[in-house]
Amino acid sequence: MKGITTIFLSAVFLALHAQTHTSCGPVPTTNQLQWQEMEMYAFIHYSMNTYTDQEWGFGNEDLQLFNPSDLDCRQWARVCKQAGMKGIIFTAKHHCGFCMWPSKYTEYSVKNTPWKNGKGDVVRELAEACREEGLKFAVYLSPWDRNHKDYGKPEYVTYFRNQLRELLTDYGDIFEVWFDGANGGDGWYGGANETRRIDGKTYYGWAETFHMIRELQPNAVIWNDGGDRGDLRWVGTEAGNVGETNWSLMPSKGDTPWHMLHYGVENGDVWCPGETNTSIRPGWFYHETENAHVKSLSKLMDTYYKSVGRNSTLLLNFPIAPNGRIHPTDSLRGIAFNKMIHEVFKTDLAQKAKKKTVGNETIITFKKPTSFNRFVVEEDIRYGQRVKKFSLEAEVNGKWVPLKDELVEQGDGLTTIGHRRIICFPNITATRLRFTIIEAKCEPIIKRTSVYFAPELTADIPNSGEKRSSNLHYFFSNPKQMMIDWDTEQTITSFRYLPPQTTHEGTVTHYSLWASPNWADWTKVAEGEFSNIVNNPIWQNIKFDTPVKAKILRLDADRLAEGDRMAFDDIEVVTE
């Protein structure tokens, strides 16, 4: 009875103590708090692109291509769970318009493919697999549809909402609804083969769409990269990092330039935290050529520190291979990633130390000189995000030594905290650690300070394996035209382009590729768009249906992301 009474009195004390705190600016909703506590969850990209070796399908891909030999959603769920993911967001429909469930509103879906004689439903199988593994489930539905004949007209918005209603009513609880920001461009559009432009802020009628989501899935959060502000925001990059300063606040109205997405807005009037999305491979969809380029364990840990460790969540993509399963390399790397996180954070050295807080300063005193290299601090964000700047120091031989975050790209980096901030620094041995809040918007509410010693990471750090192209002879005939020539005729099977990695200046987004045997006669061998190249500047592959014989190749930059001069980090020509 004494134990029960003690628990009851403790609960009363905590409840009364909590009531003494008042909110400081915008605060998260219950849905946003539950989402933030998930910390890591998986993206699954799988569609017709898997079978055409593309990132963005055009919308006219043959339905007969979709016929996986060994599709196993339970394998996906098991791998994701073992990789530490708390849920899965699935690409129910990507930009090509192909539906991974038997939607009654289109013929362009799994119901008209050879897979399971048209009786299959990937969305249902994955939703059930998630429930069996104790994972949450969510859906990605592309607003853009390169297949639908009415895209750009009011009729398409009705179609889009009808499909969304199917997904939100037929597959159980949904924890997140994900809308991509790619809206409008060239496509098949029911055979029109044309370019259609829309205003992403007004065309979809987001307010009404959001209302429907709130009504059908009241526990879901909404990620939206266009139009009305959703519950979550994109962080401005797909590279797997958010700003070292990261406010969970945004302005409720107006445009959102890149710096707002990446760093948040200190005085924003709505709670809109950042979700960091990236893929375990260079691309979002599976490509066999990327089997040797799955992110190393060191890169995944770096991503973890720069997302979860910077007041964000991590949405990590696992693409599905053509056989219908997550590739073994991806699964093993994901599982190793989870094991390493647990290894790093299994022993909180501060638990056996003496901790004393006076005002805005906390000193952790160890029983003996102790080695450590990680510091974790958390605010109680139920009452808002408050800390603007803090310092971290270690006492070594009687002197206080400042500790800086070695992963920070600019500034001192010891700024915002939010849900969680992880500071990484070189190994240090000290008797005391001092954490000081230098500046805050309101009285700080710190709920955790922890210290760890991360083991040295010696596991796989493979080199890129990419074939460099310094042996190619190339020159620019004008700022938007590159020539590549050989002494003798070559049989060419594909051309590869790696855009600039540190700037958008000169990035080719639309191209034409020409071949010639003699500098006089030119044949266009390929043209198109490097889809999503600005957000995800990875190797772009132009594969020829039949090998091309030529002594000269000419790459025309039909459109650049920025600037007026073509640029690249590398090029490659694959020959027989």
mmCIF file with all atom_site columns, C-alpha atoms in Angstrom, residues 256-450:
data_model
loop_
_atom_site.group_PDB
_atom_site.id
_atom_site.type_symbol
_atom_site.label_atom_id
_atom_site.label_alt_id
_atom_site.label_comp_id
_atom_site.label_asym_id
_atom_site.label_entity_id
_atom_site.label_seq_id
_atom_site.pdbx_PDB_ins_code
_atom_site.Cartn_x
_atom_site.Cartn_y
_atom_site.Cartn_z
_atom_site.occupancy
_atom_site.B_iso_or_equiv
_atom_site.pdbx_formal_charge
_atom_site.auth_seq_id
_atom_site.auth_comp_id
_atom_site.auth_asym_id
_atom_site.auth_atom_id
_atom_site.pdbx_PDB_model_num
ATOM 1   C CA . THR A 1 256 ? 9.050  30.043 -47.705 1.00 0.00 ? 256 THR A CA 1
ATOM 2   C CA . PRO A 1 257 ? 12.558 30.667 -49.058 1.00 0.00 ? 257 PRO A CA 1
ATOM 3   C CA . TRP A 1 258 ? 15.239 28.021 -48.565 1.00 0.00 ? 258 TRP A CA 1
ATOM 4   C CA . HIS A 1 259 ? 16.686 29.470 -45.352 1.00 0.00 ? 259 HIS A CA 1
ATOM 5   C CA . MET A 1 260 ? 13.277 29.254 -43.662 1.00 0.00 ? 260 MET A CA 1
ATOM 6   C CA . LEU A 1 261 ? 12.910 25.610 -44.633 1.00 0.00 ? 261 LEU A CA 1
ATOM 7   C CA . HIS A 1 262 ? 16.432 24.705 -43.524 1.00 0.00 ? 262 HIS A CA 1
ATOM 8   C CA . TYR A 1 263 ? 16.660 26.689 -40.290 1.00 0.00 ? 263 TYR A CA 1
ATOM 9   C CA . GLY A 1 264 ? 13.056 27.401 -39.321 1.00 0.00 ? 264 GLY A CA 1
ATOM 10  C CA . VAL A 1 265 ? 12.010 30.851 -38.126 1.00 0.00 ? 265 VAL A CA 1
ATOM 11  C CA . GLU A 1 266 ? 12.729 31.972 -34.569 1.00 0.00 ? 266 GLU A CA 1
ATOM 12  C CA . ASN A 1 267 ? 9.624  34.162 -34.348 1.00 0.00 ? 267 ASN A CA 1
ATOM 13  C CA . GLY A 1 268 ? 7.300  32.075 -36.518 1.00 0.00 ? 268 GLY A CA 1
ATOM 14  C CA . ASP A 1 269 ? 3.657  32.043 -35.476 1.00 0.00 ? 269 ASP A CA 1
ATOM 15  C CA . VAL A 1 270 ? 2.902  28.337 -36.127 1.00 0.00 ? 270 VAL A CA 1
ATOM 16  C CA . TRP A 1 271 ? 4.551  25.111 -34.965 1.00 0.00 ? 271 TRP A CA 1
ATOM 17  C CA . CYS A 1 272 ? 5.844  23.411 -38.123 1.00 0.00 ? 272 CYS A CA 1
ATOM 18  C CA . PRO A 1 273 ? 8.874  21.187 -37.415 1.00 0.00 ? 273 PRO A CA 1
ATOM 19  C CA . GLY A 1 274 ? 11.240 19.894 -40.073 1.00 0.00 ? 274 GLY A CA 1
ATOM 20  C CA . GLU A 1 275 ? 11.278 16.342 -41.416 1.00 0.00 ? 275 GLU A CA 1
ATOM 21  C CA . THR A 1 276 ? 14.636 15.298 -42.903 1.00 0.00 ? 276 THR A CA 1
ATOM 22  C CA . ASN A 1 277 ? 14.148 12.938 -45.850 1.00 0.00 ? 277 ASN A CA 1
ATOM 23  C CA . THR A 1 278 ? 16.931 11.109 -47.673 1.00 0.00 ? 278 THR A CA 1
ATOM 24  C CA . SER A 1 279 ? 17.571 7.752  -49.335 1.00 0.00 ? 279 SER A CA 1
ATOM 25  C CA . ILE A 1 280 ? 19.916 4.959  -48.319 1.00 0.00 ? 280 ILE A CA 1
ATOM 26  C CA . ARG A 1 281 ? 21.042 4.994  -51.990 1.00 0.00 ? 281 ARG A CA 1
ATOM 27  C CA . PRO A 1 282 ? 21.821 7.922  -54.295 1.00 0.00 ? 282 PRO A CA 1
ATOM 28  C CA . GLY A 1 283 ? 18.369 7.653  -55.923 1.00 0.00 ? 283 GLY A CA 1
ATOM 29  C CA . TRP A 1 284 ? 14.894 7.168  -54.505 1.00 0.00 ? 284 TRP A CA 1
ATOM 30  C CA . PHE A 1 285 ? 14.004 4.206  -56.716 1.00 0.00 ? 285 PHE A CA 1
ATOM 31  C CA . TYR A 1 286 ? 16.062 1.060  -57.163 1.00 0.00 ? 286 TYR A CA 1
ATOM 32  C CA . HIS A 1 287 ? 18.782 1.053  -59.815 1.00 0.00 ? 287 HIS A CA 1
ATOM 33  C CA . GLU A 1 288 ? 21.127 -1.886 -60.200 1.00 0.00 ? 288 GLU A CA 1
ATOM 34  C CA . THR A 1 289 ? 24.022 0.472  -60.951 1.00 0.00 ? 289 THR A CA 1
ATOM 35  C CA . GLU A 1 290 ? 23.715 1.810  -57.395 1.00 0.00 ? 290 GLU A CA 1
ATOM 36  C CA . ASN A 1 291 ? 24.202 -1.543 -55.651 1.00 0.00 ? 291 ASN A CA 1
ATOM 37  C CA . ALA A 1 292 ? 27.780 -0.564 -54.813 1.00 0.00 ? 292 ALA A CA 1
ATOM 38  C CA . HIS A 1 293 ? 26.778 2.910  -53.645 1.00 0.00 ? 293 HIS A CA 1
ATOM 39  C CA . VAL A 1 294 ? 24.536 2.245  -50.652 1.00 0.00 ? 294 VAL A CA 1
ATOM 40  C CA . LYS A 1 295 ? 25.349 4.790  -47.930 1.00 0.00 ? 295 LYS A CA 1
ATOM 41  C CA . SER A 1 296 ? 28.140 3.673  -45.628 1.00 0.00 ? 296 SER A CA 1
ATOM 42  C CA . LEU A 1 297 ? 27.578 3.241  -41.910 1.00 0.00 ? 297 LEU A CA 1
ATOM 43  C CA . SER A 1 298 ? 29.596 6.392  -41.222 1.00 0.00 ? 298 SER A CA 1
ATOM 44  C CA . LYS A 1 299 ? 27.414 8.389  -43.622 1.00 0.00 ? 299 LYS A CA 1
ATOM 45  C CA . LEU A 1 300 ? 24.226 7.058  -42.018 1.00 0.00 ? 300 LEU A CA 1
ATOM 46  C CA . MET A 1 301 ? 25.481 8.019  -38.551 1.00 0.00 ? 301 MET A CA 1
ATOM 47  C CA . ASP A 1 302 ? 26.381 11.471 -39.865 1.00 0.00 ? 302 ASP A CA 1
ATOM 48  C CA . THR A 1 303 ? 22.828 11.728 -41.210 1.00 0.00 ? 303 THR A CA 1
ATOM 49  C CA . TYR A 1 304 ? 21.406 10.684 -37.834 1.00 0.00 ? 304 TYR A CA 1
ATOM 50  C CA . TYR A 1 305 ? 23.371 13.354 -35.985 1.00 0.00 ? 305 TYR A CA 1
ATOM 51  C CA . LYS A 1 306 ? 22.330 16.006 -38.520 1.00 0.00 ? 306 LYS A CA 1
ATOM 52  C CA . SER A 1 307 ? 18.621 15.127 -38.419 1.00 0.00 ? 307 SER A CA 1
ATOM 53  C CA . VAL A 1 308 ? 17.429 13.496 -35.185 1.00 0.00 ? 308 VAL A CA 1
ATOM 54  C CA . GLY A 1 309 ? 20.340 15.222 -33.448 1.00 0.00 ? 309 GLY A CA 1
ATOM 55  C CA . ARG A 1 310 ? 19.196 18.614 -34.720 1.00 0.00 ? 310 ARG A CA 1
ATOM 56  C CA . ASN A 1 311 ? 15.565 18.730 -33.595 1.00 0.00 ? 311 ASN A CA 1
ATOM 57  C CA . SER A 1 312 ? 14.223 16.886 -36.650 1.00 0.00 ? 312 SER A CA 1
ATOM 58  C CA . THR A 1 313 ? 13.065 13.403 -37.552 1.00 0.00 ? 313 THR A CA 1
ATOM 59  C CA . LEU A 1 314 ? 14.729 11.112 -40.088 1.00 0.00 ? 314 LEU A CA 1
ATOM 60  C CA . LEU A 1 315 ? 12.708 9.701  -42.974 1.00 0.00 ? 315 LEU A CA 1
ATOM 61  C CA . LEU A 1 316 ? 15.074 7.146  -44.535 1.00 0.00 ? 316 LEU A CA 1
ATOM 62  C CA . ASN A 1 317 ? 14.195 5.607  -47.895 1.00 0.00 ? 317 ASN A CA 1
ATOM 63  C CA . PHE A 1 318 ? 14.587 1.918  -48.761 1.00 0.00 ? 318 PHE A CA 1
ATOM 64  C CA . PRO A 1 319 ? 13.881 1.326  -52.487 1.00 0.00 ? 319 PRO A CA 1
ATOM 65  C CA . ILE A 1 320 ? 12.349 -1.985 -53.559 1.00 0.00 ? 320 ILE A CA 1
ATOM 66  C CA . ALA A 1 321 ? 14.237 -4.096 -56.107 1.00 0.00 ? 321 ALA A CA 1
ATOM 67  C CA . PRO A 1 322 ? 12.472 -5.513 -59.199 1.00 0.00 ? 322 PRO A CA 1
ATOM 68  C CA . ASN A 1 323 ? 11.896 -8.862 -57.476 1.00 0.00 ? 323 ASN A CA 1
ATOM 69  C CA . GLY A 1 324 ? 9.712  -7.092 -54.906 1.00 0.00 ? 324 GLY A CA 1
ATOM 70  C CA . ARG A 1 325 ? 12.087 -7.093 -51.926 1.00 0.00 ? 325 ARG A CA 1
ATOM 71  C CA . ILE A 1 326 ? 14.534 -4.754 -50.208 1.00 0.00 ? 326 ILE A CA 1
ATOM 72  C CA . HIS A 1 327 ? 18.005 -5.542 -51.547 1.00 0.00 ? 327 HIS A CA 1
ATOM 73  C CA . PRO A 1 328 ? 20.265 -7.452 -49.087 1.00 0.00 ? 328 PRO A CA 1
ATOM 74  C CA . THR A 1 329 ? 22.913 -4.708 -49.069 1.00 0.00 ? 329 THR A CA 1
ATOM 75  C CA . ASP A 1 330 ? 20.331 -2.093 -48.093 1.00 0.00 ? 330 ASP A CA 1
ATOM 76  C CA . SER A 1 331 ? 18.803 -4.268 -45.376 1.00 0.00 ? 331 SER A CA 1
ATOM 77  C CA . LEU A 1 332 ? 22.145 -5.214 -43.815 1.00 0.00 ? 332 LEU A CA 1
ATOM 78  C CA . ARG A 1 333 ? 23.313 -1.595 -43.842 1.00 0.00 ? 333 ARG A CA 1
ATOM 79  C CA . GLY A 1 334 ? 20.058 -0.433 -42.259 1.00 0.00 ? 334 GLY A CA 1
ATOM 80  C CA . ILE A 1 335 ? 20.271 -3.037 -39.501 1.00 0.00 ? 335 ILE A CA 1
ATOM 81  C CA . ALA A 1 336 ? 23.928 -2.169 -38.832 1.00 0.00 ? 336 ALA A CA 1
ATOM 82  C CA . PHE A 1 337 ? 22.883 1.494  -38.593 1.00 0.00 ? 337 PHE A CA 1
ATOM 83  C CA . ASN A 1 338 ? 20.354 0.725  -35.855 1.00 0.00 ? 338 ASN A CA 1
ATOM 84  C CA . LYS A 1 339 ? 22.859 -1.401 -33.952 1.00 0.00 ? 339 LYS A CA 1
ATOM 85  C CA . MET A 1 340 ? 25.413 1.403  -34.062 1.00 0.00 ? 340 MET A CA 1
ATOM 86  C CA . ILE A 1 341 ? 22.902 3.940  -32.685 1.00 0.00 ? 341 ILE A CA 1
ATOM 87  C CA . HIS A 1 342 ? 22.222 1.600  -29.761 1.00 0.00 ? 342 HIS A CA 1
ATOM 88  C CA . GLU A 1 343 ? 25.944 1.052  -29.252 1.00 0.00 ? 343 GLU A CA 1
ATOM 89  C CA . VAL A 1 344 ? 26.667 4.783  -29.119 1.00 0.00 ? 344 VAL A CA 1
ATOM 90  C CA . PHE A 1 345 ? 23.832 5.636  -26.720 1.00 0.00 ? 345 PHE A CA 1
ATOM 91  C CA . LYS A 1 346 ? 23.625 2.547  -24.514 1.00 0.00 ? 346 LYS A CA 1
ATOM 92  C CA . THR A 1 347 ? 25.463 4.013  -21.492 1.00 0.00 ? 347 THR A CA 1
ATOM 93  C CA . ASP A 1 348 ? 24.672 7.489  -20.188 1.00 0.00 ? 348 ASP A CA 1
ATOM 94  C CA . LEU A 1 349 ? 27.805 8.476  -18.271 1.00 0.00 ? 349 LEU A CA 1
ATOM 95  C CA . ALA A 1 350 ? 25.903 11.270 -16.530 1.00 0.00 ? 350 ALA A CA 1
ATOM 96  C CA . GLN A 1 351 ? 23.680 8.820  -14.668 1.00 0.00 ? 351 GLN A CA 1
ATOM 97  C CA . LYS A 1 352 ? 26.441 7.860  -12.239 1.00 0.00 ? 352 LYS A CA 1
ATOM 98  C CA . ALA A 1 353 ? 27.816 11.379 -12.027 1.00 0.00 ? 353 ALA A CA 1
ATOM 99  C CA . LYS A 1 354 ? 26.751 14.219 -9.748  1.00 0.00 ? 354 LYS A CA 1
ATOM 100 C CA . LYS A 1 355 ? 24.532 16.723 -11.524 1.00 0.00 ? 355 LYS A CA 1
ATOM 101 C CA . LYS A 1 356 ? 23.816 20.191 -10.171 1.00 0.00 ? 356 LYS A CA 1
ATOM 102 C CA . THR A 1 357 ? 21.748 22.917 -11.826 1.00 0.00 ? 357 THR A CA 1
ATOM 103 C CA . VAL A 1 358 ? 21.804 26.521 -10.664 1.00 0.00 ? 358 VAL A CA 1
ATOM 104 C CA . GLY A 1 359 ? 19.879 28.971 -12.792 1.00 0.00 ? 359 GLY A CA 1
ATOM 105 C CA . ASN A 1 360 ? 20.801 28.388 -16.432 1.00 0.00 ? 360 ASN A CA 1
ATOM 106 C CA . GLU A 1 361 ? 23.934 26.404 -15.671 1.00 0.00 ? 361 GLU A CA 1
ATOM 107 C CA . THR A 1 362 ? 24.276 22.657 -15.172 1.00 0.00 ? 362 THR A CA 1
ATOM 108 C CA . ILE A 1 363 ? 27.535 21.067 -14.011 1.00 0.00 ? 363 ILE A CA 1
ATOM 109 C CA . ILE A 1 364 ? 28.051 17.317 -14.298 1.00 0.00 ? 364 ILE A CA 1
ATOM 110 C CA . THR A 1 365 ? 30.813 16.051 -12.003 1.00 0.00 ? 365 THR A CA 1
ATOM 111 C CA . PHE A 1 366 ? 32.278 12.609 -12.678 1.00 0.00 ? 366 PHE A CA 1
ATOM 112 C CA . LYS A 1 367 ? 33.688 10.399 -9.907  1.00 0.00 ? 367 LYS A CA 1
ATOM 113 C CA . LYS A 1 368 ? 36.981 10.210 -11.803 1.00 0.00 ? 368 LYS A CA 1
ATOM 114 C CA . PRO A 1 369 ? 38.433 11.562 -15.061 1.00 0.00 ? 369 PRO A CA 1
ATOM 115 C CA . THR A 1 370 ? 36.089 10.259 -17.746 1.00 0.00 ? 370 THR A CA 1
ATOM 116 C CA . SER A 1 371 ? 36.369 10.058 -21.530 1.00 0.00 ? 371 SER A CA 1
ATOM 117 C CA . PHE A 1 372 ? 33.392 11.140 -23.662 1.00 0.00 ? 372 PHE A CA 1
ATOM 118 C CA . ASN A 1 373 ? 32.594 12.616 -27.104 1.00 0.00 ? 373 ASN A CA 1
ATOM 119 C CA . ARG A 1 374 ? 28.818 13.084 -27.257 1.00 0.00 ? 374 ARG A CA 1
ATOM 120 C CA . PHE A 1 375 ? 26.444 15.386 -25.357 1.00 0.00 ? 375 PHE A CA 1
ATOM 121 C CA . VAL A 1 376 ? 22.653 15.136 -25.612 1.00 0.00 ? 376 VAL A CA 1
ATOM 122 C CA . VAL A 1 377 ? 20.250 17.808 -24.411 1.00 0.00 ? 377 VAL A CA 1
ATOM 123 C CA . GLU A 1 378 ? 16.464 18.065 -24.754 1.00 0.00 ? 378 GLU A CA 1
ATOM 124 C CA . GLU A 1 379 ? 13.864 20.717 -24.091 1.00 0.00 ? 379 GLU A CA 1
ATOM 125 C CA . ASP A 1 380 ? 10.328 19.959 -22.963 1.00 0.00 ? 380 ASP A CA 1
ATOM 126 C CA . ILE A 1 381 ? 8.778  21.158 -26.203 1.00 0.00 ? 381 ILE A CA 1
ATOM 127 C CA . ARG A 1 382 ? 5.223  20.785 -24.871 1.00 0.00 ? 382 ARG A CA 1
ATOM 128 C CA . TYR A 1 383 ? 5.693  24.372 -23.710 1.00 0.00 ? 383 TYR A CA 1
ATOM 129 C CA . GLY A 1 384 ? 7.457  25.650 -26.803 1.00 0.00 ? 384 GLY A CA 1
ATOM 130 C CA . GLN A 1 385 ? 11.017 25.913 -28.085 1.00 0.00 ? 385 GLN A CA 1
ATOM 131 C CA . ARG A 1 386 ? 12.973 28.390 -26.001 1.00 0.00 ? 386 ARG A CA 1
ATOM 132 C CA . VAL A 1 387 ? 16.768 28.092 -26.070 1.00 0.00 ? 387 VAL A CA 1
ATOM 133 C CA . LYS A 1 388 ? 18.529 30.355 -28.572 1.00 0.00 ? 388 LYS A CA 1
ATOM 134 C CA . LYS A 1 389 ? 22.170 29.807 -27.604 1.00 0.00 ? 389 LYS A CA 1
ATOM 135 C CA . PHE A 1 390 ? 24.171 27.663 -25.201 1.00 0.00 ? 390 PHE A CA 1
ATOM 136 C CA . SER A 1 391 ? 27.753 26.682 -24.426 1.00 0.00 ? 391 SER A CA 1
ATOM 137 C CA . LEU A 1 392 ? 29.448 23.422 -23.520 1.00 0.00 ? 392 LEU A CA 1
ATOM 138 C CA . GLU A 1 393 ? 32.751 23.190 -21.643 1.00 0.00 ? 393 GLU A CA 1
ATOM 139 C CA . ALA A 1 394 ? 34.863 20.432 -20.114 1.00 0.00 ? 394 ALA A CA 1
ATOM 140 C CA . GLU A 1 395 ? 37.185 20.877 -17.136 1.00 0.00 ? 395 GLU A CA 1
ATOM 141 C CA . VAL A 1 396 ? 40.604 19.459 -17.988 1.00 0.00 ? 396 VAL A CA 1
ATOM 142 C CA . ASN A 1 397 ? 43.462 19.838 -15.507 1.00 0.00 ? 397 ASN A CA 1
ATOM 143 C CA . GLY A 1 398 ? 41.567 22.578 -13.698 1.00 0.00 ? 398 GLY A CA 1
ATOM 144 C CA . LYS A 1 399 ? 40.796 24.626 -16.834 1.00 0.00 ? 399 LYS A CA 1
ATOM 145 C CA . TRP A 1 400 ? 37.471 24.951 -18.700 1.00 0.00 ? 400 TRP A CA 1
ATOM 146 C CA . VAL A 1 401 ? 37.857 23.999 -22.365 1.00 0.00 ? 401 VAL A CA 1
ATOM 147 C CA . PRO A 1 402 ? 35.085 24.961 -24.868 1.00 0.00 ? 402 PRO A CA 1
ATOM 148 C CA . LEU A 1 403 ? 33.592 22.035 -26.799 1.00 0.00 ? 403 LEU A CA 1
ATOM 149 C CA . LYS A 1 404 ? 32.375 22.654 -30.337 1.00 0.00 ? 404 LYS A CA 1
ATOM 150 C CA . ASP A 1 405 ? 30.240 20.484 -32.579 1.00 0.00 ? 405 ASP A CA 1
ATOM 151 C CA . GLU A 1 406 ? 32.642 19.041 -35.177 1.00 0.00 ? 406 GLU A CA 1
ATOM 152 C CA . LEU A 1 407 ? 29.740 18.329 -37.567 1.00 0.00 ? 407 LEU A CA 1
ATOM 153 C CA . VAL A 1 408 ? 28.657 21.963 -37.869 1.00 0.00 ? 408 VAL A CA 1
ATOM 154 C CA . GLU A 1 409 ? 29.225 23.522 -41.276 1.00 0.00 ? 409 GLU A CA 1
ATOM 155 C CA . GLN A 1 410 ? 29.219 27.157 -40.139 1.00 0.00 ? 410 GLN A CA 1
ATOM 156 C CA . GLY A 1 411 ? 29.090 29.290 -37.003 1.00 0.00 ? 411 GLY A CA 1
ATOM 157 C CA . ASP A 1 412 ? 29.641 27.916 -33.503 1.00 0.00 ? 412 ASP A CA 1
ATOM 158 C CA . GLY A 1 413 ? 26.613 25.637 -33.874 1.00 0.00 ? 413 GLY A CA 1
ATOM 159 C CA . LEU A 1 414 ? 25.579 25.709 -30.201 1.00 0.00 ? 414 LEU A CA 1
ATOM 160 C CA . THR A 1 415 ? 22.268 27.387 -30.874 1.00 0.00 ? 415 THR A CA 1
ATOM 161 C CA . THR A 1 416 ? 18.836 25.781 -30.801 1.00 0.00 ? 416 THR A CA 1
ATOM 162 C CA . ILE A 1 417 ? 17.914 22.593 -28.906 1.00 0.00 ? 417 ILE A CA 1
ATOM 163 C CA . GLY A 1 418 ? 14.228 21.657 -29.319 1.00 0.00 ? 418 GLY A CA 1
ATOM 164 C CA . HIS A 1 419 ? 13.216 18.004 -29.017 1.00 0.00 ? 419 HIS A CA 1
ATOM 165 C CA . ARG A 1 420 ? 16.840 16.824 -29.083 1.00 0.00 ? 420 ARG A CA 1
ATOM 166 C CA . ARG A 1 421 ? 20.286 18.221 -29.820 1.00 0.00 ? 421 ARG A CA 1
ATOM 167 C CA . ILE A 1 422 ? 23.322 15.974 -30.099 1.00 0.00 ? 422 ILE A CA 1
ATOM 168 C CA . ILE A 1 423 ? 26.736 17.631 -29.939 1.00 0.00 ? 423 ILE A CA 1
ATOM 169 C CA . CYS A 1 424 ? 29.621 15.582 -31.385 1.00 0.00 ? 424 CYS A CA 1
ATOM 170 C CA . PHE A 1 425 ? 33.210 16.460 -30.521 1.00 0.00 ? 425 PHE A CA 1
ATOM 171 C CA . PRO A 1 426 ? 36.610 14.703 -30.458 1.00 0.00 ? 426 PRO A CA 1
ATOM 172 C CA . ASN A 1 427 ? 37.369 12.400 -27.538 1.00 0.00 ? 427 ASN A CA 1
ATOM 173 C CA . ILE A 1 428 ? 38.101 14.314 -24.355 1.00 0.00 ? 428 ILE A CA 1
ATOM 174 C CA . THR A 1 429 ? 38.878 13.174 -20.807 1.00 0.00 ? 429 THR A CA 1
ATOM 175 C CA . ALA A 1 430 ? 37.581 15.459 -18.075 1.00 0.00 ? 430 ALA A CA 1
ATOM 176 C CA . THR A 1 431 ? 36.390 15.587 -14.482 1.00 0.00 ? 431 THR A CA 1
ATOM 177 C CA . ARG A 1 432 ? 33.523 18.001 -15.050 1.00 0.00 ? 432 ARG A CA 1
ATOM 178 C CA . LEU A 1 433 ? 31.227 19.107 -17.876 1.00 0.00 ? 433 LEU A CA 1
ATOM 179 C CA . ARG A 1 434 ? 29.442 22.457 -17.853 1.00 0.00 ? 434 ARG A CA 1
ATOM 180 C CA . PHE A 1 435 ? 26.306 23.200 -19.882 1.00 0.00 ? 435 PHE A CA 1
ATOM 181 C CA . THR A 1 436 ? 25.222 26.842 -19.867 1.00 0.00 ? 436 THR A CA 1
ATOM 182 C CA . ILE A 1 437 ? 22.209 28.437 -21.516 1.00 0.00 ? 437 ILE A CA 1
ATOM 183 C CA . ILE A 1 438 ? 23.395 31.809 -22.745 1.00 0.00 ? 438 ILE A CA 1
ATOM 184 C CA . GLU A 1 439 ? 20.206 33.131 -24.326 1.00 0.00 ? 439 GLU A CA 1
ATOM 185 C CA . ALA A 1 440 ? 16.574 31.980 -24.367 1.00 0.00 ? 440 ALA A CA 1
ATOM 186 C CA . LYS A 1 441 ? 13.210 33.356 -25.481 1.00 0.00 ? 441 LYS A CA 1
ATOM 187 C CA . CYS A 1 442 ? 11.619 32.395 -22.150 1.00 0.00 ? 442 CYS A CA 1
ATOM 188 C CA . GLU A 1 443 ? 12.664 30.502 -19.036 1.00 0.00 ? 443 GLU A CA 1
ATOM 189 C CA . PRO A 1 444 ? 14.361 27.312 -20.339 1.00 0.00 ? 444 PRO A CA 1
ATOM 190 C CA . ILE A 1 445 ? 12.752 23.949 -19.553 1.00 0.00 ? 445 ILE A CA 1
ATOM 191 C CA . ILE A 1 446 ? 15.470 21.310 -19.974 1.00 0.00 ? 446 ILE A CA 1
ATOM 192 C CA . LYS A 1 447 ? 14.306 17.748 -19.426 1.00 0.00 ? 447 LYS A CA 1
ATOM 193 C CA . ARG A 1 448 ? 17.496 15.832 -20.267 1.00 0.00 ? 448 ARG A CA 1
ATOM 194 C CA . THR A 1 449 ? 21.265 16.222 -20.258 1.00 0.00 ? 449 THR A CA 1
ATOM 195 C CA . SER A 1 450 ? 23.255 13.074 -21.097 1.00 0.00 ? 450 SER A CA 1
#
